[in-house]
Short mmCIF file of C-alpha atoms in Angstrom, two decimals:
data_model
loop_
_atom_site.label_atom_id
_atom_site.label_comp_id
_atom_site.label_asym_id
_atom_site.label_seq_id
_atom_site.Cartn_x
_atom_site.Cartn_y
_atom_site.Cartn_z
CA UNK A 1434 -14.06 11.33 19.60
CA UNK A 1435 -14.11 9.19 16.70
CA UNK A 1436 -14.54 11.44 14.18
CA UNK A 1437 -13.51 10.63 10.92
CA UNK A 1438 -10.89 13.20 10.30
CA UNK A 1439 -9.52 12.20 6.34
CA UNK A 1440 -10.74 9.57 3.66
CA UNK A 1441 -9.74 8.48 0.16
CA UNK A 1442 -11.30 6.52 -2.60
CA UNK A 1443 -9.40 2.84 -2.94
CA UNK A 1444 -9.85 0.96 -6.31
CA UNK A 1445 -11.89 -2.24 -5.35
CA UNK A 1446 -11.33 -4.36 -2.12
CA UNK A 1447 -8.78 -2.81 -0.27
CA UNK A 1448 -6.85 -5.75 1.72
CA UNK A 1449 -4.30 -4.10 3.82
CA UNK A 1450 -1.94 -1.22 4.75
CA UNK A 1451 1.34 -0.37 5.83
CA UNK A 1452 2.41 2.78 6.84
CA UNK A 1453 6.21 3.87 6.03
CA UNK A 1454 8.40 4.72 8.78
CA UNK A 1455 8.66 8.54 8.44
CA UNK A 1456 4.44 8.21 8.43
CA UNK A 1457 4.20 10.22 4.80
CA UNK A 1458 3.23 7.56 3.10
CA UNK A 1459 0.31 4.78 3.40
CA UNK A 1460 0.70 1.60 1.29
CA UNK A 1461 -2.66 -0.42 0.24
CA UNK A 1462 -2.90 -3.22 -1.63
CA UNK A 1463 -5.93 -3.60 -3.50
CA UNK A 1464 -7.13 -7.11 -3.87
CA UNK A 1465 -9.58 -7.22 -7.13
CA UNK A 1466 -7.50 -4.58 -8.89
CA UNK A 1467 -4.16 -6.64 -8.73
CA UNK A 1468 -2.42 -3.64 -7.34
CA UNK A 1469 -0.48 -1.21 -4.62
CA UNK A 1470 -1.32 2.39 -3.97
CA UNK A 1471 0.91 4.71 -2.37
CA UNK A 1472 -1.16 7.59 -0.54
CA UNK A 1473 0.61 10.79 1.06
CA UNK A 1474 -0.79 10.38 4.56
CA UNK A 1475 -0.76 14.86 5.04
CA UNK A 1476 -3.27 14.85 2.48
CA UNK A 1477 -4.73 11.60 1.18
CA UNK A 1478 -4.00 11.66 -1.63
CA UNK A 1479 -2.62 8.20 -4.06
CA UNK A 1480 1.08 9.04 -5.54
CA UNK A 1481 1.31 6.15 -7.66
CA UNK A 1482 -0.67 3.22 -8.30
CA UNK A 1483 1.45 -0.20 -8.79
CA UNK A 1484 0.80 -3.40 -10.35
CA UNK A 1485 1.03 -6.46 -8.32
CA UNK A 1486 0.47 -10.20 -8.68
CA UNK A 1487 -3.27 -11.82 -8.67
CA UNK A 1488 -4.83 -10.57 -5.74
CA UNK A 1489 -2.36 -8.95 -3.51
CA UNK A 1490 -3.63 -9.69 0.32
CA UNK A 1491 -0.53 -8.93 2.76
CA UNK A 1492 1.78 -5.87 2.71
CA UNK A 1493 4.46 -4.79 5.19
CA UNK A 1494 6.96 -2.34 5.16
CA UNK A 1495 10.97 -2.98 6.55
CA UNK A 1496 11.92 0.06 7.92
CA UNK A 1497 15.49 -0.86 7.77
CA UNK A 1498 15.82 -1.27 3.86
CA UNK A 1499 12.67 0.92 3.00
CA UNK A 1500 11.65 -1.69 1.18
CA UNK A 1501 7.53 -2.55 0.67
CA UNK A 1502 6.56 -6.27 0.85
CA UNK A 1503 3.19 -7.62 -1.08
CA UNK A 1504 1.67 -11.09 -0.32
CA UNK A 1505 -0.33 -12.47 -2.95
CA UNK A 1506 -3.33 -15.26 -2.67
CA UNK A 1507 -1.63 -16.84 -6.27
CA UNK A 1508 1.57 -17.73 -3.83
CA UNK A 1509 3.65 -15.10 -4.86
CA UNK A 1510 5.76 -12.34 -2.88
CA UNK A 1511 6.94 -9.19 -4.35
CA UNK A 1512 9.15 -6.50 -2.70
CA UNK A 1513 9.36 -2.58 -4.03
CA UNK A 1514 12.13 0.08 -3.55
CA UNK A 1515 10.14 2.41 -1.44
CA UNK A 1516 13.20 5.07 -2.28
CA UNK A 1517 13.00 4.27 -5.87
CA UNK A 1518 11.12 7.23 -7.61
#
């Protein structure tokens, strides 16, 4: 019905998400703030908030090494330990 059924507030320009793959958590990178959220997807709300490099725009997830990939437009990669605490 397209009803919007949760929301949370993103620091400035959010870019892109990727979505872990036990669905709990929602990464976002966050373009003009030079960082990654982490959001608990059962209740939207941001776990931890992550520096990245300048202007992150890309983010995947490997489900094989739970691992968090961030693309940045200064032509720099970054990968996080999605297990780490």
């Amino acid at each position: 019905s397209r009803t919007v059924v949760a929301k949370v507030a993103s620091p400035s320009q959010p870019r892109s998400m990727a979505i872990a793959s036990d669905g709990k958590s929602l990464y976002v990178v966050n373009y003009d703030s030079d960082a990654m959220s982490k959001i608990r997807t059962s209740d939207m709300q941001q776990l931890q908030r992550v520096p990245t490099g300048h202007h992150p725009i890309g983010i995947t997830y490997d489900k094989t090494d739970h691992r968090v990939w961030v693309a940045c437009y200064a032509g720099s990669l970054y990968v996080f330990d999605d297990a780490a605490p």
